[in-house]
Structures are given as structure tokens and as C-alpha cells.
Tab-separated table of N, CA, C and O in Angstrom:
chain	number	residue	atom	x	y	z
T	1	MET	N	-19.200	-17.836	27.036
T	1	MET	CA	-19.053	-16.907	25.972
T	1	MET	C	-19.160	-15.200	26.681
T	1	MET	O	-19.814	-15.255	27.424
T	2	ASN	N	-18.508	-14.585	25.970
T	2	ASN	CA	-18.541	-13.054	26.471
T	2	ASN	C	-19.654	-12.382	26.043
T	2	ASN	O	-20.374	-11.454	26.678
T	3	CYS	N	-20.115	-12.758	24.795
T	3	CYS	CA	-21.351	-11.885	24.006
T	3	CYS	C	-22.499	-12.787	23.538
T	3	CYS	O	-22.237	-14.074	23.902
T	4	LYS	N	-23.485	-12.280	23.367
T	4	LYS	CA	-24.956	-12.872	22.837
T	4	LYS	C	-25.182	-12.155	21.717
T	4	LYS	O	-24.934	-10.845	21.436
T	5	ILE	N	-26.072	-12.729	20.709
T	5	ILE	CA	-26.679	-12.324	19.521
T	5	ILE	C	-27.543	-11.022	19.930
T	5	ILE	O	-28.004	-10.968	20.858
T	6	GLY	N	-27.019	-9.862	19.409
T	6	GLY	CA	-27.647	-8.662	19.467
T	6	GLY	C	-27.013	-7.678	20.318
T	6	GLY	O	-26.905	-6.237	20.291
T	7	ASP	N	-26.007	-8.211	20.973
T	7	ASP	CA	-24.929	-7.162	21.986
T	7	ASP	C	-23.977	-6.338	20.883
T	7	ASP	O	-23.879	-6.509	19.544
T	8	MET	N	-23.944	-5.486	21.280
T	8	MET	CA	-22.659	-4.374	20.869
T	8	MET	C	-21.781	-4.609	21.798
T	8	MET	O	-21.751	-4.876	23.019
T	9	ALA	N	-20.356	-4.654	21.008
T	9	ALA	CA	-19.374	-5.372	21.601
T	9	ALA	C	-18.077	-4.583	21.016
T	9	ALA	O	-18.122	-3.641	19.841
T	10	ILE	N	-16.951	-4.332	21.831
T	10	ILE	CA	-15.822	-3.834	21.419
T	10	ILE	C	-14.801	-4.937	21.048
T	10	ILE	O	-14.517	-5.642	22.040
T	11	VAL	N	-14.186	-4.621	20.418
T	11	VAL	CA	-12.850	-5.425	19.706
T	11	VAL	C	-11.707	-4.920	20.782
T	11	VAL	O	-11.423	-4.057	20.619
T	12	VAL	N	-11.205	-6.251	21.601
T	12	VAL	CA	-10.151	-5.819	22.554
T	12	VAL	C	-8.942	-6.590	22.147
T	12	VAL	O	-7.783	-5.878	22.649
T	13	PHE	N	-8.879	-7.428	21.126
T	13	PHE	CA	-7.738	-8.066	20.619
T	13	PHE	C	-7.893	-8.357	18.981
T	13	PHE	O	-8.915	-8.918	18.707
T	14	GLY	N	-6.984	-8.077	18.291
T	14	GLY	CA	-6.886	-8.412	16.953
T	14	GLY	C	-6.813	-9.651	16.436
T	14	GLY	O	-6.653	-9.830	15.238
T	15	GLY	N	-6.410	-10.377	17.143
T	15	GLY	CA	-6.007	-11.953	16.899
T	15	GLY	C	-4.379	-12.033	16.313
T	15	GLY	O	-3.713	-13.100	16.538
T	16	LEU	N	-4.250	-11.313	15.467
T	16	LEU	CA	-2.837	-11.005	15.031
T	16	LEU	C	-2.215	-9.780	15.184
T	16	LEU	O	-1.121	-9.500	14.539
T	17	GLY	N	-2.617	-9.186	16.281
T	17	GLY	CA	-1.601	-7.973	16.633
T	17	GLY	C	-1.688	-7.006	15.723
T	17	GLY	O	-2.574	-6.604	15.079
T	18	PRO	N	-0.411	-6.276	15.534
T	18	PRO	CA	-0.224	-5.207	14.925
T	18	PRO	C	-0.333	-5.421	13.471
T	18	PRO	O	-0.444	-4.715	12.655
T	19	GLN	N	0.010	-6.656	13.065
T	19	GLN	CA	-0.349	-7.042	11.594
T	19	GLN	C	-1.835	-6.954	10.905
T	19	GLN	O	-1.858	-6.946	10.039
T	20	THR	N	-2.768	-6.703	12.043
T	20	THR	CA	-4.101	-6.487	11.460
T	20	THR	C	-4.319	-4.932	11.933
T	20	THR	O	-5.134	-4.838	13.110
T	21	PRO	N	-4.124	-3.981	11.475
T	21	PRO	CA	-4.164	-2.851	12.152
T	21	PRO	C	-5.750	-2.417	12.201
T	21	PRO	O	-6.663	-2.587	11.133
T	22	GLY	N	-6.058	-1.320	12.924
T	22	GLY	CA	-7.218	-0.865	13.024
T	22	GLY	C	-8.398	-1.595	13.342
T	22	GLY	O	-9.795	-1.345	13.073
T	23	ILE	N	-8.352	-2.592	13.995
T	23	ILE	CA	-9.536	-3.667	14.571
T	23	ILE	C	-9.801	-3.167	15.929
T	23	ILE	O	-10.783	-3.206	16.406
T	24	VAL	N	-8.720	-3.237	16.808
T	24	VAL	CA	-8.852	-3.198	18.250
T	24	VAL	C	-9.629	-1.805	18.522
T	24	VAL	O	-9.177	-0.799	17.866
T	25	GLY	N	-10.452	-1.845	19.337
T	25	GLY	CA	-11.167	-0.595	19.755
T	25	GLY	C	-12.621	-0.306	18.864
T	25	GLY	O	-13.355	0.511	19.123
T	26	CYS	N	-12.512	-1.192	17.574
T	26	CYS	CA	-13.792	-0.829	16.987
T	26	CYS	C	-14.998	-1.460	17.616
T	26	CYS	O	-14.998	-2.422	18.316
T	27	VAL	N	-16.159	-0.748	17.672
T	27	VAL	CA	-17.490	-1.257	18.170
T	27	VAL	C	-18.145	-1.970	16.975
T	27	VAL	O	-18.272	-1.540	16.031
T	28	VAL	N	-18.807	-3.242	17.583
T	28	VAL	CA	-19.374	-4.142	16.596
T	28	VAL	C	-20.471	-4.552	17.118
T	28	VAL	O	-20.742	-4.439	18.055
T	29	GLU	N	-21.555	-4.967	15.899
T	29	GLU	CA	-23.016	-5.825	16.522
T	29	GLU	C	-22.750	-7.088	16.157
T	29	GLU	O	-22.289	-7.611	15.224
T	30	ILE	N	-23.144	-7.729	17.506
T	30	ILE	CA	-23.132	-9.442	17.273
T	30	ILE	C	-24.094	-9.695	16.425
T	30	ILE	O	-25.413	-9.499	16.767
T	31	ILE	N	-24.032	-10.870	15.334
T	31	ILE	CA	-25.131	-10.861	14.351
T	31	ILE	C	-25.492	-12.594	14.908
T	31	ILE	O	-26.611	-12.775	15.067
T	32	ARG	N	-24.461	-13.555	14.862
T	32	ARG	CA	-24.820	-14.962	15.081
T	32	ARG	C	-23.328	-15.498	15.295
T	32	ARG	O	-22.298	-14.878	15.063
T	33	GLN	N	-23.384	-16.771	15.684
T	33	GLN	CA	-22.170	-17.726	16.059
T	33	GLN	C	-21.934	-17.968	14.416
T	33	GLN	O	-22.516	-18.273	13.596
T	34	VAL	N	-20.534	-18.443	14.395
T	34	VAL	CA	-19.979	-18.877	12.868
T	34	VAL	C	-19.372	-20.327	13.088
T	34	VAL	O	-19.348	-20.746	14.195
T	35	GLU	N	-19.467	-20.894	11.989
T	35	GLU	CA	-19.155	-22.335	11.933
T	35	GLU	C	-17.397	-22.266	11.490
T	35	GLU	O	-16.886	-21.243	10.883
T	36	PRO	N	-16.693	-23.336	11.948
T	36	PRO	CA	-15.073	-23.307	11.853
T	36	PRO	C	-14.751	-23.023	10.352
T	36	PRO	O	-13.863	-22.642	9.834
T	37	CYS	N	-15.460	-23.797	9.454
T	37	CYS	CA	-14.976	-23.505	8.165
T	37	CYS	C	-15.910	-22.776	7.132
T	37	CYS	O	-16.034	-22.946	5.976
T	38	GLU	N	-16.515	-21.845	7.893
T	38	GLU	CA	-17.866	-20.984	6.949
T	38	GLU	C	-16.683	-20.000	6.238
T	38	GLU	O	-15.732	-19.449	6.481
T	39	TYR	N	-17.497	-19.454	4.981
T	39	TYR	CA	-16.924	-18.624	4.139
T	39	TYR	C	-17.270	-17.400	4.231
T	39	TYR	O	-18.399	-17.285	4.377
T	40	PHE	N	-16.516	-16.249	4.036
T	40	PHE	CA	-17.165	-14.970	4.023
T	40	PHE	C	-16.633	-14.222	2.775
T	40	PHE	O	-15.662	-14.554	2.408
T	41	THR	N	-17.283	-13.101	2.351
T	41	THR	CA	-16.882	-12.579	0.878
T	41	THR	C	-16.678	-10.907	1.647
T	41	THR	O	-17.221	-10.211	2.238
T	42	SER	N	-15.489	-10.359	1.264
T	42	SER	CA	-15.126	-9.056	1.449
T	42	SER	C	-15.790	-8.244	0.583
T	42	SER	O	-16.407	-8.348	-0.177
T	43	VAL	N	-15.476	-6.838	0.945
T	43	VAL	CA	-16.200	-5.708	0.237
T	43	VAL	C	-15.947	-5.584	-1.121
T	43	VAL	O	-16.647	-5.242	-1.970
T	44	CYS	N	-14.477	-6.292	-1.463
T	44	CYS	CA	-14.183	-6.347	-3.026
T	44	CYS	C	-14.515	-7.463	-3.708
T	44	CYS	O	-14.082	-7.802	-4.803
T	45	GLY	N	-15.237	-8.438	-2.832
T	45	GLY	CA	-15.633	-9.792	-3.871
T	45	GLY	C	-14.689	-11.127	-3.225
T	45	GLY	O	-14.841	-12.028	-3.821
T	46	ASN	N	-13.369	-10.667	-2.620
T	46	ASN	CA	-12.741	-11.755	-2.024
T	46	ASN	C	-13.407	-12.606	-1.156
T	46	ASN	O	-13.894	-12.126	-0.302
T	47	GLN	N	-13.117	-13.947	-1.387
T	47	GLN	CA	-13.487	-14.835	-0.210
T	47	GLN	C	-12.612	-15.396	0.660
T	47	GLN	O	-11.474	-15.653	0.411
T	48	MET	N	-12.924	-15.300	1.777
T	48	MET	CA	-12.027	-15.989	3.089
T	48	MET	C	-12.880	-16.989	3.922
T	48	MET	O	-14.028	-16.957	4.031
T	49	ARG	N	-11.946	-18.153	4.264
T	49	ARG	CA	-12.479	-19.132	4.937
T	49	ARG	C	-11.800	-18.925	6.161
T	49	ARG	O	-10.841	-18.770	6.551
T	50	ARG	N	-12.928	-19.296	7.466
T	50	ARG	CA	-12.677	-19.180	8.847
T	50	ARG	C	-11.946	-20.658	9.163
T	50	ARG	O	-12.651	-21.620	8.699
T	51	LYS	N	-10.756	-20.722	9.538
T	51	LYS	CA	-10.056	-22.145	9.882
T	51	LYS	C	-10.053	-22.479	11.287
T	51	LYS	O	-9.294	-23.490	11.282
T	52	SER	N	-10.467	-21.662	12.201
T	52	SER	CA	-10.511	-21.759	13.484
T	52	SER	C	-11.440	-22.534	14.218
T	52	SER	O	-12.598	-22.304	13.611
T	53	SER	N	-11.328	-23.293	15.000
T	53	SER	CA	-12.434	-23.897	15.803
T	53	SER	C	-12.600	-23.461	17.260
T	53	SER	O	-13.817	-23.497	17.787
T	54	ILE	N	-12.072	-22.228	17.420
T	54	ILE	CA	-12.086	-21.318	18.662
T	54	ILE	C	-13.783	-20.721	18.364
T	54	ILE	O	-13.947	-19.934	17.116
T	55	PRO	N	-14.668	-20.621	19.354
T	55	PRO	CA	-15.920	-20.032	19.281
T	55	PRO	C	-15.808	-18.569	18.864
T	55	PRO	O	-15.003	-17.868	19.307
T	56	ALA	N	-16.580	-18.320	17.833
T	56	ALA	CA	-16.334	-16.943	17.317
T	56	ALA	C	-17.956	-16.397	16.875
T	56	ALA	O	-18.650	-17.258	16.755
T	57	TRP	N	-18.174	-15.189	16.869
T	57	TRP	CA	-19.149	-14.623	16.424
T	57	TRP	C	-19.088	-13.779	15.102
T	57	TRP	O	-17.940	-13.233	14.595
T	58	LEU	N	-20.252	-13.764	14.220
T	58	LEU	CA	-20.074	-12.874	12.972
T	58	LEU	C	-20.614	-11.546	13.463
T	58	LEU	O	-21.496	-11.453	13.960
T	59	VAL	N	-19.786	-10.724	13.139
T	59	VAL	CA	-20.118	-9.226	13.658
T	59	VAL	C	-20.318	-8.234	12.515
T	59	VAL	O	-19.545	-8.359	11.321
T	60	ARG	N	-21.009	-7.342	12.771
T	60	ARG	CA	-21.185	-5.980	11.747
T	60	ARG	C	-20.494	-4.946	12.183
T	60	ARG	O	-20.791	-4.464	13.410
T	61	SER	N	-20.066	-4.192	11.187
T	61	SER	CA	-19.544	-2.688	11.612
T	61	SER	C	-19.867	-1.757	10.791
T	61	SER	O	-20.077	-2.125	9.311
T	62	SER	N	-19.831	-0.740	10.973
T	62	SER	CA	-20.197	0.453	10.216
T	62	SER	C	-19.310	0.975	9.303
T	62	SER	O	-19.532	1.580	8.101
T	63	ARG	N	-17.967	0.596	9.818
T	63	ARG	CA	-16.907	0.699	8.808
T	63	ARG	C	-16.263	-0.666	8.452
T	63	ARG	O	-16.185	-1.656	9.209
T	64	PRO	N	-15.567	-0.900	7.138
T	64	PRO	CA	-14.910	-2.117	6.859
T	64	PRO	C	-13.918	-2.552	8.141
T	64	PRO	O	-13.035	-1.537	8.356
T	65	LEU	N	-13.795	-3.694	8.263
T	65	LEU	CA	-12.871	-4.324	9.359
T	65	LEU	C	-11.928	-5.181	8.557
T	65	LEU	O	-12.330	-5.890	7.614
T	66	PRO	N	-10.614	-4.808	8.812
T	66	PRO	CA	-9.543	-5.753	8.271
T	66	PRO	C	-9.481	-7.245	8.670
T	66	PRO	O	-10.015	-7.453	9.693
T	67	TRP	N	-8.989	-7.971	7.602
T	67	TRP	CA	-8.919	-9.496	7.949
T	67	TRP	C	-7.265	-9.831	7.151
T	67	TRP	O	-7.425	-9.787	5.887
T	68	LEU	N	-6.424	-9.858	7.876
T	68	LEU	CA	-5.005	-10.576	7.488
T	68	LEU	C	-5.213	-11.854	6.821
T	68	LEU	O	-5.489	-12.757	7.656
T	69	VAL	N	-4.783	-12.027	5.427
T	69	VAL	CA	-4.643	-13.386	5.168
T	69	VAL	C	-3.588	-14.150	5.379
T	69	VAL	O	-2.186	-13.362	5.276
T	70	SER	N	-3.406	-15.205	6.138
T	70	SER	CA	-2.328	-15.762	6.603
T	70	SER	C	-1.691	-17.022	5.821
T	70	SER	O	-0.595	-17.233	6.216
T	71	ARG	N	-2.430	-17.561	4.987
T	71	ARG	CA	-1.635	-18.856	4.208
T	71	ARG	C	-2.400	-18.271	2.617
T	71	ARG	O	-3.098	-17.643	2.384
T	72	GLY	N	-1.993	-19.195	1.897
T	72	GLY	CA	-2.111	-19.295	0.500
T	72	GLY	C	-1.292	-18.243	-0.491
T	72	GLY	O	-0.608	-17.407	0.002
T	73	PRO	N	-1.965	-18.223	-1.920
T	73	PRO	CA	-1.416	-17.168	-2.419
T	73	PRO	C	-1.432	-15.664	-2.161
T	73	PRO	O	-0.623	-14.847	-2.485
T	74	ASN	N	-2.322	-15.515	-1.340
T	74	ASN	CA	-2.667	-13.974	-0.977
T	74	ASN	C	-2.153	-13.735	0.320
T	74	ASN	O	-2.420	-12.600	1.098
T	75	SER	N	-1.123	-14.480	0.796
T	75	SER	CA	-0.687	-14.185	2.267
T	75	SER	C	-0.038	-13.083	2.326
T	75	SER	O	0.691	-12.500	1.595
T	76	GLY	N	-0.285	-12.382	3.449
T	76	GLY	CA	0.159	-11.063	3.862
T	76	GLY	C	-0.816	-10.053	3.502
T	76	GLY	O	-0.551	-8.790	3.918
T	77	GLU	N	-1.753	-10.102	2.577
T	77	GLU	CA	-2.448	-9.102	2.139
T	77	GLU	C	-3.909	-9.032	3.203
T	77	GLU	O	-4.095	-10.012	3.828
T	78	ILE	N	-4.383	-7.809	3.062
T	78	ILE	CA	-5.467	-7.482	4.042
T	78	ILE	C	-6.691	-7.012	3.256
T	78	ILE	O	-6.781	-6.472	2.327
T	79	PHE	N	-7.679	-7.988	3.451
T	79	PHE	CA	-9.106	-7.729	2.693
T	79	PHE	C	-10.026	-7.038	4.110
T	79	PHE	O	-9.988	-7.231	5.065
T	80	TYR	N	-11.012	-6.511	3.492
T	80	TYR	CA	-11.792	-5.740	4.350
T	80	TYR	C	-13.329	-6.169	4.210
T	80	TYR	O	-13.728	-6.388	3.040
T	81	PHE	N	-13.867	-6.313	5.421
T	81	PHE	CA	-15.328	-7.014	5.624
T	81	PHE	C	-16.156	-5.966	6.322
T	81	PHE	O	-15.439	-5.465	7.599
T	82	THR	N	-17.437	-5.774	5.970
T	82	THR	CA	-18.389	-5.241	6.767
T	82	THR	C	-19.042	-6.254	7.755
T	82	THR	O	-19.430	-5.731	9.157
T	83	GLU	N	-19.090	-7.352	7.364
T	83	GLU	CA	-19.466	-8.386	8.313
T	83	GLU	C	-18.325	-9.443	8.398
T	83	GLU	O	-17.873	-9.862	7.181
T	84	ARG	N	-17.637	-9.885	9.343
T	84	ARG	CA	-16.787	-10.807	9.445
T	84	ARG	C	-16.641	-11.508	10.795
T	84	ARG	O	-16.983	-11.146	11.825
T	85	PRO	N	-15.899	-12.764	10.987
T	85	PRO	CA	-15.983	-13.241	12.160
T	85	PRO	C	-14.834	-12.697	12.997
T	85	PRO	O	-13.911	-12.487	12.718
T	86	ILE	N	-15.153	-12.872	14.546
T	86	ILE	CA	-14.190	-12.541	15.428
T	86	ILE	C	-14.581	-13.540	16.533
T	86	ILE	O	-15.763	-13.608	17.045
T	87	ALA	N	-13.212	-13.823	16.945
T	87	ALA	CA	-13.361	-15.037	18.250
T	87	ALA	C	-14.110	-14.109	19.430
T	87	ALA	O	-13.694	-12.877	19.749
T	88	ASP	N	-14.829	-14.949	20.106
T	88	ASP	CA	-15.281	-14.257	21.079
T	88	ASP	C	-14.613	-13.963	22.348
T	88	ASP	O	-14.728	-12.819	22.871
T	89	GLN	N	-13.442	-14.465	22.446
T	89	GLN	CA	-12.372	-14.257	23.307
T	89	GLN	C	-11.682	-12.799	23.110
T	89	GLN	O	-11.089	-12.009	23.903
T	90	ASN	N	-12.123	-12.396	22.130
T	90	ASN	CA	-11.520	-10.864	21.371
T	90	ASN	C	-12.425	-9.951	21.664
T	90	ASN	O	-12.117	-8.676	21.160
T	91	LEU	N	-13.755	-10.412	22.045
T	91	LEU	CA	-14.607	-9.177	22.189
T	91	LEU	C	-15.176	-8.960	23.726
T	91	LEU	O	-15.220	-9.925	24.381
T	92	ARG	N	-15.423	-7.861	23.980
T	92	ARG	CA	-16.091	-7.411	25.380
T	92	ARG	C	-17.557	-6.696	24.893
T	92	ARG	O	-17.643	-5.713	24.036
T	93	PRO	N	-18.608	-7.165	25.678
T	93	PRO	CA	-19.841	-6.404	25.391
T	93	PRO	C	-19.809	-4.947	25.869
T	93	PRO	O	-19.133	-4.694	27.043
T	94	VAL	N	-20.472	-4.290	25.242
T	94	VAL	CA	-20.775	-2.859	25.721
T	94	VAL	C	-22.039	-2.690	26.501
T	94	VAL	O	-22.938	-3.553	26.054
T	95	SER	N	-21.936	-2.329	27.750
T	95	SER	CA	-22.929	-2.862	28.735
T	95	SER	C	-24.311	-2.075	28.544
T	95	SER	O	-25.167	-2.892	28.227
T	96	GLY	N	-24.577	-0.868	28.313
T	96	GLY	CA	-25.737	-0.195	27.805
T	96	GLY	C	-26.742	-0.279	28.784
T	96	GLY	O	-27.887	-0.340	28.589
T	97	LEU	N	-26.322	-0.523	30.045
T	97	LEU	CA	-27.205	-0.480	31.267
T	97	LEU	C	-27.821	0.901	31.347
T	97	LEU	O	-27.414	2.100	31.019
T	98	PRO	N	-29.259	1.061	31.559
T	98	PRO	CA	-29.950	2.275	31.579
T	98	PRO	C	-29.742	3.008	32.796
T	98	PRO	O	-29.151	2.657	33.748
T	99	VAL	N	-29.625	4.406	32.599
T	99	VAL	CA	-29.126	5.157	33.755
T	99	VAL	C	-30.534	5.610	34.609
T	99	VAL	O	-31.551	6.109	33.993
T	100	ILE	N	-30.463	5.211	35.783
T	100	ILE	CA	-31.723	5.080	36.467
T	100	ILE	C	-31.779	6.247	37.562
T	100	ILE	O	-32.343	6.671	38.193
T	101	ASP	N	-30.483	6.683	37.855
T	101	ASP	CA	-30.135	7.757	39.073
T	101	ASP	C	-29.642	9.022	38.398
T	101	ASP	O	-28.559	8.860	37.705
T	102	GLU	N	-30.351	10.108	38.511
T	102	GLU	CA	-29.759	11.291	38.250
T	102	GLU	C	-29.208	12.230	39.224
T	102	GLU	O	-29.933	12.196	40.402
T	103	VAL	N	-28.113	13.065	39.134
T	103	VAL	CA	-27.670	13.825	40.128
T	103	VAL	C	-28.183	14.968	39.879
T	103	VAL	O	-28.084	15.605	38.968
T	104	THR	N	-29.139	15.752	40.701
T	104	THR	CA	-29.538	16.821	40.395
T	104	THR	C	-28.896	18.201	41.448
T	104	THR	O	-29.211	19.156	41.250
T	105	GLU	N	-28.210	17.632	42.249
T	105	GLU	CA	-27.611	18.465	43.104
T	105	GLU	C	-26.370	19.002	42.400
T	105	GLU	O	-25.646	18.388	41.637
T	106	LYS	N	-26.076	20.377	42.721
T	106	LYS	CA	-24.691	21.077	41.995
T	106	LYS	C	-23.790	20.606	42.990
T	106	LYS	O	-23.794	20.587	44.290
T	107	LEU	N	-22.606	20.241	42.385
T	107	LEU	CA	-21.303	19.938	43.058
T	107	LEU	C	-20.683	21.182	43.768
T	107	LEU	O	-20.685	22.270	42.891
T	108	LYS	N	-20.350	21.176	44.772
T	108	LYS	CA	-19.495	22.330	45.366
T	108	LYS	C	-18.128	22.547	44.765
T	108	LYS	O	-17.640	21.209	44.736
T	109	GLU	N	-17.846	23.631	44.783
T	109	GLU	CA	-16.250	24.128	44.304
T	109	GLU	C	-15.498	23.294	45.471
T	109	GLU	O	-15.521	23.523	46.502
T	110	PRO	N	-14.131	22.617	45.103
T	110	PRO	CA	-13.186	22.168	45.901
T	110	PRO	C	-12.641	23.395	46.839
T	110	PRO	O	-12.616	24.652	46.187
T	111	ALA	N	-12.375	23.247	47.956
T	111	ALA	CA	-11.789	24.453	49.059
T	111	ALA	C	-10.535	24.610	48.671
T	111	ALA	O	-9.573	23.992	48.243
């Protein structure tokens, strides 16, 4: 697994590429692992069910994240979620390593 609970992560792949605009590059918080058939509710009240068995995390974002409907009567529509599942393989943790070395010398101008 790339991430763990409590990590901040960046979305590096949207799963459906250009058909899911605005998700790549988003910074999200890892909440918990999700189950393959778990349901999620969009900001407008639409319910979506995760159908993949690929390991995924429930993530939280400060802005709604798109989720493209790929099957059923709403196929092709995009719903927005502030919490939604994203596959672990599509996330990279943001390091957050503390800075322990400070540069106090001034750099010299190049000759």
C-alpha cells in the first residue's frame, strides 16, 4: 500500500483519465480503507457503489471530487463527493518530513 490512515496524499491518476476531469493533482486526506461493494453519497444526495476489488482508501477533500458514472441509467454523468474512494495505486503520500537543517549562509552570486 502506498498510503496509510491519516496521510495527506496527492491523486496521481484519475482512474478514467480525461473523462474524470479535475481529480489528478488534488491533495486529499486518507480516512480509512473501503470495502469493494460499499455505498457513498454525493454532495447532491446521489448514491454510488464501489464495484472494484482493487485496494482503495476513503479520502476527504476540501473541494468536491468528481466520480464518473460508468454503468446504469446515469452512465456518463459526473457526481461530486467531498469523501469518496480512490484506489491506493492512484495515490502518492505527501512526505511531510520535518525540516531539520536550515541554511543560514548567504549564497554567493554566480561569477
